[in-house]
Amino acid sequence: ISRFARERVKVALSGDGGDELFFGYERPRSLLRDGELFRWPRRLRHLLYLLGRLGLGPRRSDVIVHPTAGDYYFSVNCRFPVNELEALAPDIGPLPAGFDLYRGPTASDARSLAEFSRRVEIGGQLQRGLKKVDMASMHHGLEVRVPLLGNAVVEASFAIDPLLHLGDGGRKVLLRRALTRRVPAETLQQRKLGFGIPLGTMLRGPLRPLVEGTLFDRPLWPAGLFDRAAVERFWRRHQREEVDRKWALWALLSLQWWSERALDGATT
């Protein structure tokens, strides 16, 4: 996209920040929908979740099976489950239980959960998005400006009760309302077109030789860190569709490719 845009313009505008500041993602809504249940014991929450899946009660979000709201957000933002990383690399040493960013609120009321959710979206999701855009655009000499992250817009968003942004269970309610003065209504109602790819299926299919050639036909970097048998079991479980570990596998593949490119294939 950056390469295509640079053929016509030198400066482009990005909408980054809108979802994080004005609650455009599903994650905050999921957290608020069942977040008040965090005050109940985790076993009871597990039971309520299972009953909902069986049609024996209200269908609940899987948010409530996590120990805390912070653990939920850590799980959706962490590409590699900590327990599985420890199994693949048993000598990696003690890992942090989580980052300060993911320390959830002590209260389970809707407003506290909403404020926590926005803080995590800005501190986690947005940072990755901005880095990705900056790297891609600068690679092609394109300047990308982010008007929604201007000081005045950020301050205005934080000055408003976060629950108003989610009025009636919607997303970006106030931002959409403000834009109706300048943007045709039919434009605002259009669904977002993302750029997701069926990575899990691709790893099982056309990319399978690439995965196996990278992980099993050469030494893994860093040398001695990974348990090759555990890595193979991890890969086979994904192949059999017992679990979906596409992002963890992609992270492991990326580490190997980076070592080959940046370290000239060094194994230590």
PDB file of N, CA and C in Angstrom, residues 103-199:
ATOM      1  N   ARG A 103      -1.572  -4.986  34.081  1.00  0.00           N
ATOM      2  CA  ARG A 103      -2.118  -5.081  35.422  1.00  0.00           C
ATOM      3  C   ARG A 103      -3.533  -4.515  35.407  1.00  0.00           C
ATOM      4  N   GLY A 104      -4.480  -5.409  35.530  1.00  0.00           N
ATOM      5  CA  GLY A 104      -5.874  -5.019  35.387  1.00  0.00           C
ATOM      6  C   GLY A 104      -6.388  -4.213  36.564  1.00  0.00           C
ATOM      7  N   PRO A 105      -7.575  -3.631  36.414  1.00  0.00           N
ATOM      8  CA  PRO A 105      -8.161  -2.832  37.488  1.00  0.00           C
ATOM      9  C   PRO A 105      -8.578  -3.706  38.658  1.00  0.00           C
ATOM     10  N   THR A 106      -8.537  -3.131  39.840  1.00  0.00           N
ATOM     11  CA  THR A 106      -8.983  -3.875  41.016  1.00  0.00           C
ATOM     12  C   THR A 106     -10.501  -3.952  41.077  1.00  0.00           C
ATOM     13  N   ALA A 107     -11.170  -3.010  40.440  1.00  0.00           N
ATOM     14  CA  ALA A 107     -12.632  -3.005  40.400  1.00  0.00           C
ATOM     15  C   ALA A 107     -13.112  -3.637  39.098  1.00  0.00           C
ATOM     16  N   SER A 108     -14.343  -4.166  39.124  1.00  0.00           N
ATOM     17  CA  SER A 108     -14.895  -4.798  37.928  1.00  0.00           C
ATOM     18  C   SER A 108     -16.081  -4.040  37.358  1.00  0.00           C
ATOM     19  N   ASP A 109     -16.234  -2.777  37.770  1.00  0.00           N
ATOM     20  CA  ASP A 109     -17.329  -1.991  37.216  1.00  0.00           C
ATOM     21  C   ASP A 109     -17.005  -1.607  35.781  1.00  0.00           C
ATOM     22  N   ALA A 110     -18.029  -1.282  35.015  1.00  0.00           N
ATOM     23  CA  ALA A 110     -17.872  -1.049  33.581  1.00  0.00           C
ATOM     24  C   ALA A 110     -16.898   0.080  33.281  1.00  0.00           C
ATOM     25  N   ARG A 111     -16.960   1.158  34.046  1.00  0.00           N
ATOM     26  CA  ARG A 111     -16.092   2.303  33.740  1.00  0.00           C
ATOM     27  C   ARG A 111     -14.620   1.964  33.968  1.00  0.00           C
ATOM     28  N   SER A 112     -14.329   1.272  35.056  1.00  0.00           N
ATOM     29  CA  SER A 112     -12.937   0.888  35.323  1.00  0.00           C
ATOM     30  C   SER A 112     -12.407  -0.037  34.239  1.00  0.00           C
ATOM     31  N   LEU A 113     -13.235  -0.981  33.802  1.00  0.00           N
ATOM     32  CA  LEU A 113     -12.821  -1.901  32.751  1.00  0.00           C
ATOM     33  C   LEU A 113     -12.614  -1.177  31.433  1.00  0.00           C
ATOM     34  N   ALA A 114     -13.478  -0.204  31.130  1.00  0.00           N
ATOM     35  CA  ALA A 114     -13.344   0.553  29.881  1.00  0.00           C
ATOM     36  C   ALA A 114     -12.060   1.379  29.882  1.00  0.00           C
ATOM     37  N   GLU A 115     -11.770   2.032  30.990  1.00  0.00           N
ATOM     38  CA  GLU A 115     -10.554   2.842  31.067  1.00  0.00           C
ATOM     39  C   GLU A 115      -9.304   1.968  30.959  1.00  0.00           C
ATOM     40  N   PHE A 116      -9.343   0.818  31.611  1.00  0.00           N
ATOM     41  CA  PHE A 116      -8.220  -0.119  31.504  1.00  0.00           C
ATOM     42  C   PHE A 116      -8.051  -0.592  30.065  1.00  0.00           C
ATOM     43  N   SER A 117      -9.154  -0.921  29.421  1.00  0.00           N
ATOM     44  CA  SER A 117      -9.109  -1.426  28.053  1.00  0.00           C
ATOM     45  C   SER A 117      -8.475  -0.402  27.118  1.00  0.00           C
ATOM     46  N   ARG A 118      -8.876   0.850  27.245  1.00  0.00           N
ATOM     47  CA  ARG A 118      -8.306   1.876  26.369  1.00  0.00           C
ATOM     48  C   ARG A 118      -6.813   2.045  26.617  1.00  0.00           C
ATOM     49  N   ARG A 119      -6.408   2.001  27.882  1.00  0.00           N
ATOM     50  CA  ARG A 119      -4.985   2.148  28.201  1.00  0.00           C
ATOM     51  C   ARG A 119      -4.167   1.032  27.562  1.00  0.00           C
ATOM     52  N   VAL A 120      -4.695  -0.191  27.609  1.00  0.00           N
ATOM     53  CA  VAL A 120      -3.962  -1.318  27.040  1.00  0.00           C
ATOM     54  C   VAL A 120      -3.953  -1.251  25.516  1.00  0.00           C
ATOM     55  N   GLU A 121      -5.066  -0.852  24.919  1.00  0.00           N
ATOM     56  CA  GLU A 121      -5.112  -0.733  23.454  1.00  0.00           C
ATOM     57  C   GLU A 121      -4.101   0.296  22.965  1.00  0.00           C
ATOM     58  N   ILE A 122      -3.992   1.407  23.682  1.00  0.00           N
ATOM     59  CA  ILE A 122      -3.048   2.457  23.274  1.00  0.00           C
ATOM     60  C   ILE A 122      -1.611   2.022  23.532  1.00  0.00           C
ATOM     61  N   GLY A 123      -1.373   1.403  24.675  1.00  0.00           N
ATOM     62  CA  GLY A 123      -0.013   1.011  25.028  1.00  0.00           C
ATOM     63  C   GLY A 123       0.471  -0.232  24.318  1.00  0.00           C
ATOM     64  N   GLY A 124      -0.449  -1.072  23.838  1.00  0.00           N
ATOM     65  CA  GLY A 124      -0.048  -2.312  23.187  1.00  0.00           C
ATOM     66  C   GLY A 124      -0.351  -2.336  21.704  1.00  0.00           C
ATOM     67  N   GLN A 125      -1.608  -2.461  21.358  1.00  0.00           N
ATOM     68  CA  GLN A 125      -2.023  -2.585  19.969  1.00  0.00           C
ATOM     69  C   GLN A 125      -1.565  -1.418  19.110  1.00  0.00           C
ATOM     70  N   LEU A 126      -1.798  -0.190  19.592  1.00  0.00           N
ATOM     71  CA  LEU A 126      -1.479   0.987  18.790  1.00  0.00           C
ATOM     72  C   LEU A 126       0.013   1.097  18.512  1.00  0.00           C
ATOM     73  N   GLN A 127       0.842   0.766  19.504  1.00  0.00           N
ATOM     74  CA  GLN A 127       2.287   0.881  19.312  1.00  0.00           C
ATOM     75  C   GLN A 127       2.773  -0.037  18.190  1.00  0.00           C
ATOM     76  N   ARG A 128       2.224  -1.257  18.141  1.00  0.00           N
ATOM     77  CA  ARG A 128       2.616  -2.165  17.062  1.00  0.00           C
ATOM     78  C   ARG A 128       2.150  -1.645  15.710  1.00  0.00           C
ATOM     79  N   GLY A 129       0.925  -1.114  15.683  1.00  0.00           N
ATOM     80  CA  GLY A 129       0.398  -0.593  14.427  1.00  0.00           C
ATOM     81  C   GLY A 129       1.204   0.578  13.901  1.00  0.00           C
ATOM     82  N   LEU A 130       1.545   1.508  14.786  1.00  0.00           N
ATOM     83  CA  LEU A 130       2.320   2.683  14.364  1.00  0.00           C
ATOM     84  C   LEU A 130       3.707   2.282  13.863  1.00  0.00           C
ATOM     85  N   LYS A 131       4.318   1.328  14.538  1.00  0.00           N
ATOM     86  CA  LYS A 131       5.647   0.872  14.107  1.00  0.00           C
ATOM     87  C   LYS A 131       5.577   0.252  12.721  1.00  0.00           C
ATOM     88  N   LYS A 132       4.533  -0.562  12.496  1.00  0.00           N
ATOM     89  CA  LYS A 132       4.370  -1.228  11.206  1.00  0.00           C
ATOM     90  C   LYS A 132       4.189  -0.209  10.085  1.00  0.00           C
ATOM     91  N   VAL A 133       3.332   0.773  10.325  1.00  0.00           N
ATOM     92  CA  VAL A 133       3.079   1.798   9.309  1.00  0.00           C
ATOM     93  C   VAL A 133       4.334   2.617   9.048  1.00  0.00           C
ATOM     94  N   ASP A 134       5.039   2.979  10.109  1.00  0.00           N
ATOM     95  CA  ASP A 134       6.235   3.803   9.952  1.00  0.00           C
ATOM     96  C   ASP A 134       7.310   3.072   9.153  1.00  0.00           C
ATOM     97  N   MET A 135       7.513   1.792   9.457  1.00  0.00           N
ATOM     98  CA  MET A 135       8.535   1.029   8.737  1.00  0.00           C
ATOM     99  C   MET A 135       8.192   0.885   7.259  1.00  0.00           C
ATOM    100  N   ALA A 136       6.924   0.567   6.982  1.00  0.00           N
ATOM    101  CA  ALA A 136       6.524   0.356   5.587  1.00  0.00           C
ATOM    102  C   ALA A 136       6.557   1.657   4.793  1.00  0.00           C
ATOM    103  N   SER A 137       6.060   2.729   5.394  1.00  0.00           N
ATOM    104  CA  SER A 137       5.993   3.995   4.659  1.00  0.00           C
ATOM    105  C   SER A 137       7.382   4.591   4.438  1.00  0.00           C
ATOM    106  N   MET A 138       8.226   4.569   5.461  1.00  0.00           N
ATOM    107  CA  MET A 138       9.565   5.135   5.314  1.00  0.00           C
ATOM    108  C   MET A 138      10.404   4.332   4.313  1.00  0.00           C
ATOM    109  N   HIS A 139      10.118   3.035   4.223  1.00  0.00           N
ATOM    110  CA  HIS A 139      10.848   2.208   3.256  1.00  0.00           C
ATOM    111  C   HIS A 139      10.621   2.701   1.832  1.00  0.00           C
ATOM    112  N   HIS A 140       9.469   3.312   1.601  1.00  0.00           N
ATOM    113  CA  HIS A 140       9.143   3.800   0.259  1.00  0.00           C
ATOM    114  C   HIS A 140       9.143   5.331   0.182  1.00  0.00           C
ATOM    115  N   GLY A 141       9.715   5.985   1.185  1.00  0.00           N
ATOM    116  CA  GLY A 141       9.819   7.443   1.145  1.00  0.00           C
ATOM    117  C   GLY A 141       8.480   8.151   1.246  1.00  0.00           C
ATOM    118  N   LEU A 142       7.522   7.544   1.924  1.00  0.00           N
ATOM    119  CA  LEU A 142       6.193   8.132   2.076  1.00  0.00           C
ATOM    120  C   LEU A 142       6.051   8.661   3.499  1.00  0.00           C
ATOM    121  N   GLU A 143       5.619   9.900   3.638  1.00  0.00           N
ATOM    122  CA  GLU A 143       5.367  10.464   4.961  1.00  0.00           C
ATOM    123  C   GLU A 143       3.908  10.209   5.333  1.00  0.00           C
ATOM    124  N   VAL A 144       3.693   9.584   6.472  1.00  0.00           N
ATOM    125  CA  VAL A 144       2.330   9.302   6.939  1.00  0.00           C
ATOM    126  C   VAL A 144       2.057  10.114   8.194  1.00  0.00           C
ATOM    127  N   ARG A 145       1.021  10.903   8.143  1.00  0.00           N
ATOM    128  CA  ARG A 145       0.617  11.715   9.292  1.00  0.00           C
ATOM    129  C   ARG A 145      -0.627  11.104   9.929  1.00  0.00           C
ATOM    130  N   VAL A 146      -0.746  11.279  11.239  1.00  0.00           N
ATOM    131  CA  VAL A 146      -1.814  10.616  12.002  1.00  0.00           C
ATOM    132  C   VAL A 146      -2.625  11.676  12.741  1.00  0.00           C
ATOM    133  N   PRO A 147      -3.593  12.304  12.078  1.00  0.00           N
ATOM    134  CA  PRO A 147      -4.334  13.412  12.703  1.00  0.00           C
ATOM    135  C   PRO A 147      -5.109  13.027  13.947  1.00  0.00           C
ATOM    136  N   LEU A 148      -5.574  11.779  14.038  1.00  0.00           N
ATOM    137  CA  LEU A 148      -6.358  11.387  15.213  1.00  0.00           C
ATOM    138  C   LEU A 148      -5.508  11.279  16.473  1.00  0.00           C
ATOM    139  N   LEU A 149      -4.202  11.317  16.337  1.00  0.00           N
ATOM    140  CA  LEU A 149      -3.329  11.282  17.500  1.00  0.00           C
ATOM    141  C   LEU A 149      -2.780  12.657  17.849  1.00  0.00           C
ATOM    142  N   GLY A 150      -3.389  13.690  17.274  1.00  0.00           N
ATOM    143  CA  GLY A 150      -3.040  15.043  17.675  1.00  0.00           C
ATOM    144  C   GLY A 150      -3.424  15.273  19.129  1.00  0.00           C
ATOM    145  N   ASN A 151      -2.704  16.151  19.816  1.00  0.00           N
ATOM    146  CA  ASN A 151      -2.936  16.370  21.237  1.00  0.00           C
ATOM    147  C   ASN A 151      -4.383  16.719  21.549  1.00  0.00           C
ATOM    148  N   ALA A 152      -4.982  17.586  20.731  1.00  0.00           N
ATOM    149  CA  ALA A 152      -6.344  18.030  21.010  1.00  0.00           C
ATOM    150  C   ALA A 152      -7.340  16.876  20.920  1.00  0.00           C
ATOM    151  N   VAL A 153      -7.141  15.986  19.937  1.00  0.00           N
ATOM    152  CA  VAL A 153      -8.055  14.850  19.774  1.00  0.00           C
ATOM    153  C   VAL A 153      -7.892  13.867  20.928  1.00  0.00           C
ATOM    154  N   VAL A 154      -6.647  13.588  21.292  1.00  0.00           N
ATOM    155  CA  VAL A 154      -6.403  12.652  22.392  1.00  0.00           C
ATOM    156  C   VAL A 154      -6.986  13.192  23.692  1.00  0.00           C
ATOM    157  N   GLU A 155      -6.751  14.470  23.965  1.00  0.00           N
ATOM    158  CA  GLU A 155      -7.263  15.068  25.198  1.00  0.00           C
ATOM    159  C   GLU A 155      -8.784  15.068  25.216  1.00  0.00           C
ATOM    160  N   ALA A 156      -9.394  15.323  24.073  1.00  0.00           N
ATOM    161  CA  ALA A 156     -10.860  15.322  24.004  1.00  0.00           C
ATOM    162  C   ALA A 156     -11.416  13.935  24.280  1.00  0.00           C
ATOM    163  N   SER A 157     -10.771  12.912  23.730  1.00  0.00           N
ATOM    164  CA  SER A 157     -11.232  11.547  23.950  1.00  0.00           C
ATOM    165  C   SER A 157     -11.170  11.175  25.425  1.00  0.00           C
ATOM    166  N   PHE A 158     -10.067  11.525  26.085  1.00  0.00           N
ATOM    167  CA  PHE A 158      -9.906  11.159  27.487  1.00  0.00           C
ATOM    168  C   PHE A 158     -10.780  11.996  28.408  1.00  0.00           C
ATOM    169  N   ALA A 159     -11.218  13.156  27.955  1.00  0.00           N
ATOM    170  CA  ALA A 159     -12.062  14.004  28.793  1.00  0.00           C
ATOM    171  C   ALA A 159     -13.509  13.517  28.843  1.00  0.00           C
ATOM    172  N   ILE A 160     -13.864  12.606  27.951  1.00  0.00           N
ATOM    173  CA  ILE A 160     -15.240  12.109  27.847  1.00  0.00           C
ATOM    174  C   ILE A 160     -15.365  10.790  28.601  1.00  0.00           C
ATOM    175  N   ASP A 161     -16.482  10.594  29.267  1.00  0.00           N
ATOM    176  CA  ASP A 161     -16.768   9.333  29.936  1.00  0.00           C
ATOM    177  C   ASP A 161     -16.595   8.197  28.919  1.00  0.00           C
ATOM    178  N   PRO A 162     -15.709   7.220  29.187  1.00  0.00           N
ATOM    179  CA  PRO A 162     -15.455   6.161  28.189  1.00  0.00           C
ATOM    180  C   PRO A 162     -16.702   5.382  27.805  1.00  0.00           C
ATOM    181  N   LEU A 163     -17.664   5.282  28.708  1.00  0.00           N
ATOM    182  CA  LEU A 163     -18.873   4.526  28.395  1.00  0.00           C
ATOM    183  C   LEU A 163     -19.711   5.217  27.324  1.00  0.00           C
ATOM    184  N   LEU A 164     -19.556   6.529  27.180  1.00  0.00           N
ATOM    185  CA  LEU A 164     -20.303   7.233  26.135  1.00  0.00           C
ATOM    186  C   LEU A 164     -19.803   6.842  24.745  1.00  0.00           C
ATOM    187  N   HIS A 165     -18.511   6.494  24.655  1.00  0.00           N
ATOM    188  CA  HIS A 165     -17.971   6.059  23.369  1.00  0.00           C
ATOM    189  C   HIS A 165     -18.586   4.725  22.938  1.00  0.00           C
ATOM    190  N   LEU A 166     -19.089   3.974  23.931  1.00  0.00           N
ATOM    191  CA  LEU A 166     -19.650   2.642  23.677  1.00  0.00           C
ATOM    192  C   LEU A 166     -21.162   2.629  23.854  1.00  0.00           C
ATOM    193  N   GLY A 167     -21.785   3.772  23.716  1.00  0.00           N
ATOM    194  CA  GLY A 167     -23.217   3.889  23.941  1.00  0.00           C
ATOM    195  C   GLY A 167     -24.031   2.863  23.172  1.00  0.00           C
ATOM    196  N   ASP A 168     -24.998   2.239  23.879  1.00  0.00           N
ATOM    197  CA  ASP A 168     -25.908   1.252  23.273  1.00  0.00           C
ATOM    198  C   ASP A 168     -25.167   0.073  22.654  1.00  0.00           C
ATOM    199  N   GLY A 169     -23.989  -0.252  23.200  1.00  0.00           N
ATOM    200  CA  GLY A 169     -23.259  -1.414  22.709  1.00  0.00           C
ATOM    201  C   GLY A 169     -22.584  -1.205  21.368  1.00  0.00           C
ATOM    202  N   GLY A 170     -22.503   0.036  20.893  1.00  0.00           N
ATOM    203  CA  GLY A 170     -21.889   0.298  19.596  1.00  0.00           C
ATOM    204  C   GLY A 170     -20.389   0.509  19.700  1.00  0.00           C
ATOM    205  N   ARG A 171     -19.810   0.959  18.613  1.00  0.00           N
ATOM    206  CA  ARG A 171     -18.376   1.242  18.572  1.00  0.00           C
ATOM    207  C   ARG A 171     -18.169   2.652  18.038  1.00  0.00           C
ATOM    208  N   LYS A 172     -17.238   3.348  18.641  1.00  0.00           N
ATOM    209  CA  LYS A 172     -16.885   4.704  18.200  1.00  0.00           C
ATOM    210  C   LYS A 172     -18.141   5.572  18.015  1.00  0.00           C
ATOM    211  N   VAL A 173     -19.055   5.470  18.949  1.00  0.00           N
ATOM    212  CA  VAL A 173     -20.352   6.133  18.810  1.00  0.00           C
ATOM    213  C   VAL A 173     -20.189   7.642  18.637  1.00  0.00           C
ATOM    214  N   LEU A 174     -19.419   8.279  19.526  1.00  0.00           N
ATOM    215  CA  LEU A 174     -19.281   9.734  19.465  1.00  0.00           C
ATOM    216  C   LEU A 174     -18.491  10.175  18.242  1.00  0.00           C
ATOM    217  N   LEU A 175     -17.466   9.424  17.877  1.00  0.00           N
ATOM    218  CA  LEU A 175     -16.672   9.781  16.699  1.00  0.00           C
ATOM    219  C   LEU A 175     -17.529   9.696  15.441  1.00  0.00           C
ATOM    220  N   ARG A 176     -18.326   8.650  15.325  1.00  0.00           N
ATOM    221  CA  ARG A 176     -19.216   8.516  14.173  1.00  0.00           C
ATOM    222  C   ARG A 176     -20.222   9.668  14.131  1.00  0.00           C
ATOM    223  N   ARG A 177     -20.745   9.999  15.294  1.00  0.00           N
ATOM    224  CA  ARG A 177     -21.721  11.076  15.353  1.00  0.00           C
ATOM    225  C   ARG A 177     -21.103  12.397  14.910  1.00  0.00           C
ATOM    226  N   ALA A 178     -19.868  12.651  15.334  1.00  0.00           N
ATOM    227  CA  ALA A 178     -19.194  13.889  14.943  1.00  0.00           C
ATOM    228  C   ALA A 178     -18.907  13.919  13.441  1.00  0.00           C
ATOM    229  N   LEU A 179     -18.579  12.751  12.879  1.00  0.00           N
ATOM    230  CA  LEU A 179     -18.230  12.692  11.462  1.00  0.00           C
ATOM    231  C   LEU A 179     -19.444  12.822  10.539  1.00  0.00           C
ATOM    232  N   THR A 180     -20.646  12.595  11.075  1.00  0.00           N
ATOM    233  CA  THR A 180     -21.828  12.711  10.219  1.00  0.00           C
ATOM    234  C   THR A 180     -21.996  14.124   9.673  1.00  0.00           C
ATOM    235  N   ARG A 181     -21.359  15.096  10.302  1.00  0.00           N
ATOM    236  CA  ARG A 181     -21.447  16.477   9.820  1.00  0.00           C
ATOM    237  C   ARG A 181     -20.609  16.695   8.559  1.00  0.00           C
ATOM    238  N   ARG A 182     -19.655  15.800   8.329  1.00  0.00           N
ATOM    239  CA  ARG A 182     -18.733  16.013   7.210  1.00  0.00           C
ATOM    240  C   ARG A 182     -18.649  14.826   6.251  1.00  0.00           C
ATOM    241  N   VAL A 183     -19.122  13.669   6.679  1.00  0.00           N
ATOM    242  CA  VAL A 183     -18.996  12.456   5.870  1.00  0.00           C
ATOM    243  C   VAL A 183     -20.385  11.909   5.583  1.00  0.00           C
ATOM    244  N   PRO A 184     -20.677  11.497   4.351  1.00  0.00           N
ATOM    245  CA  PRO A 184     -21.985  10.917   4.038  1.00  0.00           C
ATOM    246  C   PRO A 184     -22.323   9.751   4.962  1.00  0.00           C
ATOM    247  N   ALA A 185     -23.564   9.678   5.408  1.00  0.00           N
ATOM    248  CA  ALA A 185     -23.987   8.654   6.364  1.00  0.00           C
ATOM    249  C   ALA A 185     -23.715   7.246   5.848  1.00  0.00           C
ATOM    250  N   GLU A 186     -23.934   7.029   4.532  1.00  0.00           N
ATOM    251  CA  GLU A 186     -23.728   5.685   3.997  1.00  0.00           C
ATOM    252  C   GLU A 186     -22.269   5.252   4.082  1.00  0.00           C
ATOM    253  N   THR A 187     -21.349   6.206   4.086  1.00  0.00           N
ATOM    254  CA  THR A 187     -19.933   5.880   4.207  1.00  0.00           C
ATOM    255  C   THR A 187     -19.620   5.366   5.609  1.00  0.00           C
ATOM    256  N   LEU A 188     -20.234   5.981   6.602  1.00  0.00           N
ATOM    257  CA  LEU A 188     -19.972   5.596   7.982  1.00  0.00           C
ATOM    258  C   LEU A 188     -20.474   4.189   8.292  1.00  0.00           C
ATOM    259  N   GLN A 189     -21.457   3.731   7.563  1.00  0.00           N
ATOM    260  CA  GLN A 189     -22.047   2.430   7.847  1.00  0.00           C
ATOM    261  C   GLN A 189     -21.332   1.278   7.140  1.00  0.00           C
ATOM    262  N   GLN A 190     -20.385   1.587   6.284  1.00  0.00           N
ATOM    263  CA  GLN A 190     -19.684   0.531   5.569  1.00  0.00           C
ATOM    264  C   GLN A 190     -18.810  -0.278   6.521  1.00  0.00           C
ATOM    265  N   ARG A 191     -18.735  -1.569   6.281  1.00  0.00           N
ATOM    266  CA  ARG A 191     -17.909  -2.440   7.106  1.00  0.00           C
ATOM    267  C   ARG A 191     -16.434  -2.213   6.806  1.00  0.00           C
ATOM    268  N   LYS A 192     -15.636  -2.335   7.854  1.00  0.00           N
ATOM    269  CA  LYS A 192     -14.195  -2.210   7.678  1.00  0.00           C
ATOM    270  C   LYS A 192     -13.675  -3.403   6.884  1.00  0.00           C
ATOM    271  N   LEU A 193     -12.783  -3.133   5.950  1.00  0.00           N
ATOM    272  CA  LEU A 193     -12.170  -4.196   5.154  1.00  0.00           C
ATOM    273  C   LEU A 193     -10.752  -4.413   5.665  1.00  0.00           C
ATOM    274  N   GLY A 194     -10.546  -5.517   6.343  1.00  0.00           N
ATOM    275  CA  GLY A 194      -9.244  -5.787   6.914  1.00  0.00           C
ATOM    276  C   GLY A 194      -8.314  -6.482   5.943  1.00  0.00           C
ATOM    277  N   PHE A 195      -7.138  -6.825   6.426  1.00  0.00           N
ATOM    278  CA  PHE A 195      -6.133  -7.460   5.588  1.00  0.00           C
ATOM    279  C   PHE A 195      -5.690  -8.795   6.193  1.00  0.00           C
ATOM    280  N   GLY A 196      -6.614  -9.444   6.907  1.00  0.00           N
ATOM    281  CA  GLY A 196      -6.284 -10.732   7.500  1.00  0.00           C
ATOM    282  C   GLY A 196      -6.073 -11.796   6.434  1.00  0.00           C
ATOM    283  N   ILE A 197      -5.214 -12.735   6.719  1.00  0.00           N
ATOM    284  CA  ILE A 197      -4.946 -13.837   5.799  1.00  0.00           C
ATOM    285  C   ILE A 197      -5.171 -15.153   6.543  1.00  0.00           C
ATOM    286  N   PRO A 198      -5.518 -16.221   5.846  1.00  0.00           N
ATOM    287  CA  PRO A 198      -5.724 -17.534   6.489  1.00  0.00           C
ATOM    288  C   PRO A 198      -4.385 -18.190   6.799  1.00  0.00           C
ATOM    289  N   LEU A 199      -3.626 -17.572   7.707  1.00  0.00           N
ATOM    290  CA  LEU A 199      -2.264 -18.028   7.957  1.00  0.00           C
ATOM    291  C   LEU A 199      -2.218 -19.461   8.470  1.00  0.00           C
TER     292      LEU A 199
END
